Every structure is written in C-alpha cells, then in structure tokens.
mmCIF file of C-alpha atoms and ligand atoms in Angstrom:
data_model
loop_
_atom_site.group_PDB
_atom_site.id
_atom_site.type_symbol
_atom_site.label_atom_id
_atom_site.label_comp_id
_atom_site.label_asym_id
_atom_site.label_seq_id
_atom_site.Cartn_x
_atom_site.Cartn_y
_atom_site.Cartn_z
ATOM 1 C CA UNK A 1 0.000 0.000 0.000
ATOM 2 C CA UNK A 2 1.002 3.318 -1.025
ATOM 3 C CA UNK A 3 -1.291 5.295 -2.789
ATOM 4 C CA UNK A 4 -4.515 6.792 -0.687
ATOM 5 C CA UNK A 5 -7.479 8.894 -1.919
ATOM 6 C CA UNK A 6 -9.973 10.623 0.259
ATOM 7 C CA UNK A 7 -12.720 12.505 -1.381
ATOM 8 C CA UNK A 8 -15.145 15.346 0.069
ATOM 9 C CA UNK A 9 -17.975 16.107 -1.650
ATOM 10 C CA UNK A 10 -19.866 19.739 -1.310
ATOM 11 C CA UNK A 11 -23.671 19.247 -1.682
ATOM 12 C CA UNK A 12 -24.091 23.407 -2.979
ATOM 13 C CA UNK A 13 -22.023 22.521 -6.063
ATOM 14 C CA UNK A 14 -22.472 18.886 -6.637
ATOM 15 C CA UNK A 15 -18.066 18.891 -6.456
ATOM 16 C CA UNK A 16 -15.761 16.663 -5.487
ATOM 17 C CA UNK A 17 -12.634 17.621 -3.920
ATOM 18 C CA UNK A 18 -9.970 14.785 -2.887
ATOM 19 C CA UNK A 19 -6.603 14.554 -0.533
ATOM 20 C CA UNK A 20 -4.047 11.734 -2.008
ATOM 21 C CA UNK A 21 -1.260 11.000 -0.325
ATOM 22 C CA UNK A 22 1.508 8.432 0.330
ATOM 23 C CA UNK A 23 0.769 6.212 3.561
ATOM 24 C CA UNK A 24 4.654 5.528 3.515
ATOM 25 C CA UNK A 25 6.345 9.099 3.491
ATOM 26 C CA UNK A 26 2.984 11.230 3.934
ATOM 27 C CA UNK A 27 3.165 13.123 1.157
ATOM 28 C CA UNK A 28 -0.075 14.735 -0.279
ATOM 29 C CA UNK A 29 -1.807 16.595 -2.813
ATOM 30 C CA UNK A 30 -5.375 18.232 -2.611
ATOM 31 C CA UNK A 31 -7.113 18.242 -5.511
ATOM 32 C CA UNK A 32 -10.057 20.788 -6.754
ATOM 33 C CA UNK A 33 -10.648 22.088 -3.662
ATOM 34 C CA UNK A 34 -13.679 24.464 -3.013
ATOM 35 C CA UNK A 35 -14.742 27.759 -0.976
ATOM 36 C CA UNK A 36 -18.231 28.280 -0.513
ATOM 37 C CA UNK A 37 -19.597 31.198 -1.355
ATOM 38 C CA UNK A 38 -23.025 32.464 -1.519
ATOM 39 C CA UNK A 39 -23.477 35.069 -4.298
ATOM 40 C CA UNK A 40 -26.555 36.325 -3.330
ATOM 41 C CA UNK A 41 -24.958 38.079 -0.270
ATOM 42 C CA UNK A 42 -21.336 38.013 -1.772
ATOM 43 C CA UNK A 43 -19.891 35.914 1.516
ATOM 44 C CA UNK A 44 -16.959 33.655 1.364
ATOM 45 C CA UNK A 45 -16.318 31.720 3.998
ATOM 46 C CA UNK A 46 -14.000 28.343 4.248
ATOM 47 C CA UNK A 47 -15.580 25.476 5.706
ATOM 48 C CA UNK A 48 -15.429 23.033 3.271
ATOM 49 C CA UNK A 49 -11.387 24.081 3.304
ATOM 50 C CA UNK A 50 -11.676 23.508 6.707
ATOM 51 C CA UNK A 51 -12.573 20.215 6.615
ATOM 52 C CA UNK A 52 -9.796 19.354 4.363
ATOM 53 C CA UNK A 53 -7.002 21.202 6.373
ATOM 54 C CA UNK A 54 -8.359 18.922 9.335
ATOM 55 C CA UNK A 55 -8.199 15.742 7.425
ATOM 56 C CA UNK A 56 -4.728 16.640 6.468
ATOM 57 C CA UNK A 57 -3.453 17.452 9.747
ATOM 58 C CA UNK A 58 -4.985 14.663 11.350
ATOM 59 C CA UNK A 59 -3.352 12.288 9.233
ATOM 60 C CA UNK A 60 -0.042 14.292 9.481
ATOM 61 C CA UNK A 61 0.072 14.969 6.116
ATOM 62 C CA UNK A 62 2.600 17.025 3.956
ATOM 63 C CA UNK A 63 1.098 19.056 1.259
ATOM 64 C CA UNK A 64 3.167 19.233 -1.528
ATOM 65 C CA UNK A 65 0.391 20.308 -4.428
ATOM 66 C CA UNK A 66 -2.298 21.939 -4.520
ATOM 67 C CA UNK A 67 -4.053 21.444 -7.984
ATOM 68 C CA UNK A 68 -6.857 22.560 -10.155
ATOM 69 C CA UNK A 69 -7.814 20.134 -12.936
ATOM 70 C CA UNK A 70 -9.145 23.188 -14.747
ATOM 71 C CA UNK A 71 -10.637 26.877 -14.509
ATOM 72 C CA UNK A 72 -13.902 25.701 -12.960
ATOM 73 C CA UNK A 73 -17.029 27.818 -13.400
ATOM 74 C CA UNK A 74 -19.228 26.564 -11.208
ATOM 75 C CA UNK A 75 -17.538 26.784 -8.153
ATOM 76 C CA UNK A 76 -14.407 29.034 -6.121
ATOM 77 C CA UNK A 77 -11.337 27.460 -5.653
ATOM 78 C CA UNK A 78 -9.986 27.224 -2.071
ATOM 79 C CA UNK A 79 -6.023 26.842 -3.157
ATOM 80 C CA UNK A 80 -4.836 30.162 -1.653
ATOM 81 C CA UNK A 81 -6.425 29.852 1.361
ATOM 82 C CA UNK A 82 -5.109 25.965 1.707
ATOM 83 C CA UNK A 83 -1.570 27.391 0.825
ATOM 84 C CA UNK A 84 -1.866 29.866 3.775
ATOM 85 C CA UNK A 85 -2.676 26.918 6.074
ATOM 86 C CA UNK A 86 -0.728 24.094 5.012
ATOM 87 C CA UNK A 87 1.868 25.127 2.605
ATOM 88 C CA UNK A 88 2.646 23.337 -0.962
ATOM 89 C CA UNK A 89 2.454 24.467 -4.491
ATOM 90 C CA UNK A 90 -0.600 25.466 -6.650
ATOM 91 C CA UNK A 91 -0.911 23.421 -10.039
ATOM 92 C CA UNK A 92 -2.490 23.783 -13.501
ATOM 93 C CA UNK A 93 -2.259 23.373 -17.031
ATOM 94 C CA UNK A 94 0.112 25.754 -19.080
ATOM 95 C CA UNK A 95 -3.044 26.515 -21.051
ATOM 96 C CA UNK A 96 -4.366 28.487 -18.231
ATOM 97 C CA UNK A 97 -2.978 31.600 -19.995
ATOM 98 C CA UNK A 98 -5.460 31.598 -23.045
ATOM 99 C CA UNK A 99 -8.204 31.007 -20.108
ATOM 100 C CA UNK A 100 -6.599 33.922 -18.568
ATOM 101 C CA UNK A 101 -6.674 35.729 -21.795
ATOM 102 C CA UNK A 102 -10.451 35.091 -22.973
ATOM 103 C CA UNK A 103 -11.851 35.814 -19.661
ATOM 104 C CA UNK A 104 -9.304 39.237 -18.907
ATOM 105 C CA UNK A 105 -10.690 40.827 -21.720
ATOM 106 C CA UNK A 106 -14.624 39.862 -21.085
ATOM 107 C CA UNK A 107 -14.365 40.865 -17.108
ATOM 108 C CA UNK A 108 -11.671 43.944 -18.480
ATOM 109 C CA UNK A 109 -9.521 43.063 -15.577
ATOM 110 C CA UNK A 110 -7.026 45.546 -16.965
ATOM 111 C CA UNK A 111 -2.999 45.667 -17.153
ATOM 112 C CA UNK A 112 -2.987 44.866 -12.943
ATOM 113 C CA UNK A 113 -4.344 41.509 -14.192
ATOM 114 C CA UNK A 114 -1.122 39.669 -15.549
ATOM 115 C CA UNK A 115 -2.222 36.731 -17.836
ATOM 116 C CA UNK A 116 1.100 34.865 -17.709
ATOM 117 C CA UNK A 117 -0.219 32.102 -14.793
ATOM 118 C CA UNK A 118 2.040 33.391 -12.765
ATOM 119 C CA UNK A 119 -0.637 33.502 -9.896
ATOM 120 C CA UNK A 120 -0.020 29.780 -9.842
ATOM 121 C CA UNK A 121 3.320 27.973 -8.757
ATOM 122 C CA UNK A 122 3.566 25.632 -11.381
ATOM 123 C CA UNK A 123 2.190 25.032 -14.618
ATOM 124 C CA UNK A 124 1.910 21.411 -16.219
ATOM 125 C CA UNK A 125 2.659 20.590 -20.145
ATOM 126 C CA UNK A 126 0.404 17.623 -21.578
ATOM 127 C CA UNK A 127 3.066 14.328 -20.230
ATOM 128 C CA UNK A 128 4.814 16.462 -17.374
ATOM 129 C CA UNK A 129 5.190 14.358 -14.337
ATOM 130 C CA UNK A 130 4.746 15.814 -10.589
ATOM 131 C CA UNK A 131 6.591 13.157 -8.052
ATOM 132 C CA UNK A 132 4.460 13.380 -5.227
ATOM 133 C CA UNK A 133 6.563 11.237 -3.429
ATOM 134 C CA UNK A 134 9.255 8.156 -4.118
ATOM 135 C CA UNK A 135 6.315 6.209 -4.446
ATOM 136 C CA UNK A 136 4.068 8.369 -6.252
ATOM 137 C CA UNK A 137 3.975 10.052 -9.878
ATOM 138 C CA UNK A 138 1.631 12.035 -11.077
ATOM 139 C CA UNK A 139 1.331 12.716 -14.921
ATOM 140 C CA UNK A 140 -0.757 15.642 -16.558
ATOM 141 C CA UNK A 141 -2.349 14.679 -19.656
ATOM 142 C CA UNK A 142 -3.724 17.374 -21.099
ATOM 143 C CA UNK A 143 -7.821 17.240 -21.843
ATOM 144 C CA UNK A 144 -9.362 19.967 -23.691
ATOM 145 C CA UNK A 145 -12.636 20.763 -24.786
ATOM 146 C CA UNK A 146 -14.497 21.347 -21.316
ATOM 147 C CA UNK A 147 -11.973 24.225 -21.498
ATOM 148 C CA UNK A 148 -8.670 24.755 -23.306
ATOM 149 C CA UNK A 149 -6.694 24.490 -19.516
ATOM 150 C CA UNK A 150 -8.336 20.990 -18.533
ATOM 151 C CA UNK A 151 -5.664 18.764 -17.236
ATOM 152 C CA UNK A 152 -6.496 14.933 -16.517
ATOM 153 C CA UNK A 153 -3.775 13.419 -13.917
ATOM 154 C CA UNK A 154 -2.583 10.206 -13.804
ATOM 155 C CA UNK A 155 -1.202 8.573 -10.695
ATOM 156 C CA UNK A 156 0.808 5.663 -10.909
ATOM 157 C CA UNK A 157 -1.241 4.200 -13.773
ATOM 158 C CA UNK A 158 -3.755 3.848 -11.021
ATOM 159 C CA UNK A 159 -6.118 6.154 -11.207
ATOM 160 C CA UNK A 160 -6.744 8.835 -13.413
ATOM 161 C CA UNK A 161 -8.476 12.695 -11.866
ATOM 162 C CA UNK A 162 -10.568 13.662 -15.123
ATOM 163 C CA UNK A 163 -12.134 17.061 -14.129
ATOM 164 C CA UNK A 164 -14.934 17.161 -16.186
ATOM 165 C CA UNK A 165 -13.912 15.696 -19.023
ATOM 166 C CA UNK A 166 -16.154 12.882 -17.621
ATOM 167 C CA UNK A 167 -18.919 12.089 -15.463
ATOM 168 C CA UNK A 168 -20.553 8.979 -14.430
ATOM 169 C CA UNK A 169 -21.206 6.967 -17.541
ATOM 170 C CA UNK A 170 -25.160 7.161 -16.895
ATOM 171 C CA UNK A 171 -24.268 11.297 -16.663
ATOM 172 C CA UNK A 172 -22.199 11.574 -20.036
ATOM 173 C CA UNK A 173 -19.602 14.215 -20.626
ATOM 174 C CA UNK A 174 -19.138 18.193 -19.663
ATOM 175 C CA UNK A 175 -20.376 20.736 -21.611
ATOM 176 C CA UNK A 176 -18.528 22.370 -24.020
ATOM 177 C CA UNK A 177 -20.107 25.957 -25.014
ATOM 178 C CA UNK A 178 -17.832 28.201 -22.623
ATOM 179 C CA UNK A 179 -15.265 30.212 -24.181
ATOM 180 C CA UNK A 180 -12.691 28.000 -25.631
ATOM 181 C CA UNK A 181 -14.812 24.837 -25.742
ATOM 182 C CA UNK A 182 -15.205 22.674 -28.385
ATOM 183 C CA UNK A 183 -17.402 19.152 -28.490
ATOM 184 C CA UNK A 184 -14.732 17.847 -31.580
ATOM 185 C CA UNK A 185 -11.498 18.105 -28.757
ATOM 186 C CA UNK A 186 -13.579 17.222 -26.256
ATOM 187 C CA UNK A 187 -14.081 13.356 -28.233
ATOM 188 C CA UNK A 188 -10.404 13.794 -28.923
ATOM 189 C CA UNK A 189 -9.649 14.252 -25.322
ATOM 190 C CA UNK A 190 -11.788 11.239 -24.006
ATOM 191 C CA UNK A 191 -9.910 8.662 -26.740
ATOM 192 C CA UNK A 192 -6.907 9.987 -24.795
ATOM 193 C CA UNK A 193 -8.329 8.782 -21.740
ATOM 194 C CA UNK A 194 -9.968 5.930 -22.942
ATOM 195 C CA UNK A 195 -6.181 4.616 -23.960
ATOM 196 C CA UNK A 196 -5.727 4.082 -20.534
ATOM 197 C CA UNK A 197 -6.334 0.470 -19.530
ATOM 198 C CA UNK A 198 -9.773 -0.685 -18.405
ATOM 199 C CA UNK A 199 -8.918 -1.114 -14.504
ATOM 200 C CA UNK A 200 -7.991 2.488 -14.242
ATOM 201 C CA UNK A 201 -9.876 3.993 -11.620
ATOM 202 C CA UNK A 202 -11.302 7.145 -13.106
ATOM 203 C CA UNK A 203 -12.201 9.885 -10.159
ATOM 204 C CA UNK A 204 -14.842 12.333 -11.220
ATOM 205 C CA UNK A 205 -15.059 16.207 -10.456
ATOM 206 C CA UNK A 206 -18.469 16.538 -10.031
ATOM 207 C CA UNK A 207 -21.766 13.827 -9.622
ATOM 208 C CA UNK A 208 -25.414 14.969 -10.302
ATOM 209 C CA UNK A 209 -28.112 12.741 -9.657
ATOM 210 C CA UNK A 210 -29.879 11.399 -13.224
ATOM 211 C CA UNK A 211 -32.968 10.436 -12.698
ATOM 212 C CA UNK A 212 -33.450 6.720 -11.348
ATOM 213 C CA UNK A 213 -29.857 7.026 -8.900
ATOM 214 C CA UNK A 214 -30.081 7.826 -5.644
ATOM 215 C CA UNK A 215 -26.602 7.712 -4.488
ATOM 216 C CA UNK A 216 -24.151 9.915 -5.483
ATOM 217 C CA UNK A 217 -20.926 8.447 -6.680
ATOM 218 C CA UNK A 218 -17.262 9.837 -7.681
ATOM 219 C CA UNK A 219 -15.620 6.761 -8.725
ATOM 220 C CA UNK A 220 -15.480 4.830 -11.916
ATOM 221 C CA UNK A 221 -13.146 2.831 -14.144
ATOM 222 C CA UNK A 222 -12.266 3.227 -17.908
ATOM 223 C CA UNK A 223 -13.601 -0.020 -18.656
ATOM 224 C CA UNK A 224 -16.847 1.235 -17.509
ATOM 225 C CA UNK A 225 -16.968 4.277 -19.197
ATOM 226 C CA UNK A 226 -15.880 2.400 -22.613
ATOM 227 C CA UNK A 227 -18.961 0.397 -22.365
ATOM 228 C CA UNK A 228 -21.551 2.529 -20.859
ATOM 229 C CA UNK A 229 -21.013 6.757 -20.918
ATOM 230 C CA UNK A 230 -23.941 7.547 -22.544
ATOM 231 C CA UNK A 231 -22.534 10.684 -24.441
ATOM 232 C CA UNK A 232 -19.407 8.744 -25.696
ATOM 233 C CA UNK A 233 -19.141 4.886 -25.174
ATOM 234 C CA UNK A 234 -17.616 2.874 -27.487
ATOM 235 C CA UNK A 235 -21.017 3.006 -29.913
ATOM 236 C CA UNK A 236 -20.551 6.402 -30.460
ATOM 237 C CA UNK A 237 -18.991 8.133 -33.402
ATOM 238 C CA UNK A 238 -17.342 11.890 -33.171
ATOM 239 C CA UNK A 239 -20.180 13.228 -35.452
ATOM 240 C CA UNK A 240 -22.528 11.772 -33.533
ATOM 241 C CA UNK A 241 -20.893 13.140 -30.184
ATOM 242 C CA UNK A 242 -20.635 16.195 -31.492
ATOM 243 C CA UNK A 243 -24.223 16.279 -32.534
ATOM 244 C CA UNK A 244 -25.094 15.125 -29.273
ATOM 245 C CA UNK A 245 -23.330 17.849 -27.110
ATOM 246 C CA UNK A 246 -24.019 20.721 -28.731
ATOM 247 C CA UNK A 247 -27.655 20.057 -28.445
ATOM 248 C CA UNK A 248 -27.611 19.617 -25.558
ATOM 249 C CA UNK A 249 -25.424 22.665 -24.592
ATOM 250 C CA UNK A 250 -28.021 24.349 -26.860
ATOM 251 C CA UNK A 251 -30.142 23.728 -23.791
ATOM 252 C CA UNK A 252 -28.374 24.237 -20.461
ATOM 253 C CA UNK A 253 -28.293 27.522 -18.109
ATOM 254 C CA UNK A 254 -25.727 29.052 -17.107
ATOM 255 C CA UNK A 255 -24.323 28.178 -13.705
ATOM 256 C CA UNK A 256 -24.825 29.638 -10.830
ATOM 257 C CA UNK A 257 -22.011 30.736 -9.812
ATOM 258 C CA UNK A 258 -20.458 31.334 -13.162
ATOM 259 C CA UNK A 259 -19.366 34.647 -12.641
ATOM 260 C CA UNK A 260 -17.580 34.762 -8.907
ATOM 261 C CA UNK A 261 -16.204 31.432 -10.056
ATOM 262 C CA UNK A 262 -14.357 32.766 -13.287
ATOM 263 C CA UNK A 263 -13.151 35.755 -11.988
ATOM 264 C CA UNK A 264 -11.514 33.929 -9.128
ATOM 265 C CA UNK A 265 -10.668 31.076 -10.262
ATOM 266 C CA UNK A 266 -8.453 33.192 -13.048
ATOM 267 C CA UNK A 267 -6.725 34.195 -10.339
ATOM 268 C CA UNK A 268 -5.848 31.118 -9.002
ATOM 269 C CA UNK A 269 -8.907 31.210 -5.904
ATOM 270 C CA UNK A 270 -7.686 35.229 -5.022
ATOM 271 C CA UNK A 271 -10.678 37.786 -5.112
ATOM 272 C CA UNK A 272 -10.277 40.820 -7.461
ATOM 273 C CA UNK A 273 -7.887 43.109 -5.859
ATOM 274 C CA UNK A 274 -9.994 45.531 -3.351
ATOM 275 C CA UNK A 275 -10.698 49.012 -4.836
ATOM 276 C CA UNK A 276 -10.311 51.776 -2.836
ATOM 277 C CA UNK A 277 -12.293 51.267 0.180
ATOM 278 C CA UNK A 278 -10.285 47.769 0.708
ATOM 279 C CA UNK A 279 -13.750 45.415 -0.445
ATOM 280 C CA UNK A 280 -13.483 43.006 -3.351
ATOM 281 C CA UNK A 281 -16.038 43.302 -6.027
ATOM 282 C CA UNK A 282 -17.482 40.743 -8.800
ATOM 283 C CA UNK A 283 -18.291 42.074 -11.766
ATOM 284 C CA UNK A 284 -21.114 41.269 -14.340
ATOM 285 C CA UNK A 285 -20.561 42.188 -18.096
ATOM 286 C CA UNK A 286 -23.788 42.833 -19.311
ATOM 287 C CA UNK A 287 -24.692 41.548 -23.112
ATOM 288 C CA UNK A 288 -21.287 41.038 -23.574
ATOM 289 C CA UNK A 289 -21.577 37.926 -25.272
HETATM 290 FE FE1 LIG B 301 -15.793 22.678 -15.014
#
C-alpha cells in the first residue's frame, strides 16, 4: 500500500474535492478544492477548506500540491487559502494563460491583471510528471474541450483525476459551449483517456443525480466508461458526439455561480484586488456575449 485517496464532496455545487497522499512518506496533494460562497450576499467563507485542512493534519500529512484540474465555473477554488494553512504548491495546465486571456478581456480586468499564470506555482505541459513522493507520480495529460486548460492526472497508472472531461457513464460528458470549448477536442480528449487500460480507476469532479440514482458516486473505471457513458461509449462516433453535445449545450443555463467562479478562479482562488475602500467586487458584463 502506497497510494490513498480521500474525497469530500460539497452538496451546494455537486463537487468533489480529494486529498491523495503516500501512507509511507505522507506526502499529499489536494485536488479541486472548493470555498463556498453564496453570491446572493457576496460571503466567502472556508468550511469546506476547513474540513480538508483537518483531514490533512490529522493524518499528518505534507502538502506538496495543490491542484486545479481546470478553470472551474461553477464553483471558487480554495487553493490560496489551503496554501496559507498548510503550505505546498498550486498546479495547472500551461493553457491556463489563453483562459486567462479570454476571460481578462470579457471581465476587463485591466494591465494589474497579468495573464502569464504566474498567480499559480507551477504550470503542467500535456506528459509532465509531478513526483508526489518516491512512491508516487503524477502525470498531466492534457484534456481539452471542457476548457482549453483541462488537465487529466494520472497517478501511478492507477487512477486517473478527469475534471470534467467525464462524469458517471449514466451522466455523459461536460459541456462544451464556454469560451474555448469545443465538443470535436472534447471526443479527442476522451480517446486519450480511454487509452488508458480498463482497470484504471477514473475519479470524477463533479456527480449529479440522473434520474433513477439515488446515491451519489465519484468513482469509476475506464472499462466502464468504454462500455456505458452515454454521451461517448464505445457506440458512439465523433459526429454523432458532437451532434449530441451541442444540443444539448443548446439547452443548459448558465451556472450559478459562473461569474464569482471565473473571476476567481483566473486568479488562481484570489478575489479581485480591493478598490479603494479595501472590499473586493465581482463584476457582471452585461450583453457582452
Ligand atoms: Fe468545469
């Protein structure tokens, strides 16, 4: 034994976060962690961080990472906050600087708003490897299409963190109508993963309940998702995924918490700098797009 995952899931945003670490040297990584945040009264508070930071430190841990599969849009990141408290680096994909780019100019964060990732520690290439540990290696593959940034990581051909690139087979695949989103790389991105052999565990970002489960569930395998995801099993052609997805991104809302997410979450989980009274604002482009 080597390898450990915990996950945490926060009911408000249907995510899962997850501590992994190495039961032999206690080295850890968080992964997609969340602060909750109610936008109707524009609080942020940390308990869901919390939580974490107390499973780490009752298990001793050593935080090495601290890493975002992707820009999410749905909910905050915690990562700052967690680096305050327990140290380590914060992670993402290289391609976080066109994210950075596209949503700069629609929020017109202005020149104080570098767009370089340098708000982050370290950005991953598609095939870098992270060693979490002697015993543990963790390898970015890059999986766009969700959004140009999304990184899947592989750990020790074990298990495989997919973001959203996937959900549980009987949910299908993310959508792929925000800015830099495409249904085409999004196929392209899932072959990658479906490459992988069958045992791989595959641990998902986010569950929501279809109708006829009760449970919700964060784990999966390859194999599984080869034979069953309803969006992209092994029946499916790309035209016919492509077909699929974009009707039904024809269809969805927005998400709640679209805009505080972006806007923080393109600064790596900081707030907009306060203005001159020392309070953080979000901001809402109106018919922008
Ligand atoms: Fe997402």
């Amino acid at each position: 034994m080597s390898l450990q995952i915990q996950h945490f899931f926060d009911q408000p945003t249907f995510t899962y976060s997850y501590v992994i670490w190495d039961d032999q040297t206690n080295d850890a990584a968080i992964l997609d962690s969340v602060m909750d945040y109610d936008a109707a009264s524009g609080r942020a508070v940390y308990d869901s961080a919390d939580e974490l930071i107390g499973f780490v430190n009752g298990k001793q841990l050593r935080v090495n990472y601290i890493m975002e599969t992707h820009v999410h849009a749905d909910h905050l990141s915690a990562a700052p906050y967690l680096r305050e408290k327990l140290g380590g680096k914060m992670v993402i994909g290289s391609e976080i600087l066109t994210v950075q780019n596209v949503f700069g100019k629609l929020f017109n964060a202005g020149p104080d708003f570098p767009r370089d990732g340098s708000q982050f520690d370290v950005l991953l290439n598609d095939d870098d490897i992270l060693e979490l540990s002697e015993n543990i290696k963790i390898r970015a593959m890059h999986t766009p299409g969700h959004t140009p940034a999304c990184m899947s990581y592989v750990v020790n051909d074990e298990a495989v963190f997919v973001g959203d690139t996937l959900f549980m087979p009987d949910f299908g695949t993310a959508r792929c109508d925000f800015p830099g989103g495409s249904a085409e790389t999004l196929y392209n991105s899932v072959m990658k993963l479906f490459q992988l052999p069958s045992e791989t565990d595959v641990y998902l970002c986010h569950d929501y309940l279809p109708e006829g489960r009760t449970e919700y569930q964060y784990k999966t395998t390859i194999g599984e998702q080869r034979a069953n995801n309803i969006h992209i099993g092994e029946s499916n052609n790309k035209d016919e995924f492509i077909a699929k997805r974009t009707a039904r991104d024809a269809q969805l809302a927005m998400p709640k918490l679209i805009m505080p997410s972006v806007q923080v979450n393109m600064r790596a989980g900081h707030l907009p700098p306060p203005e001159d009274n020392g309070v953080s604002y979000i901001k809402i482009p109106v018919n922008a797009v």
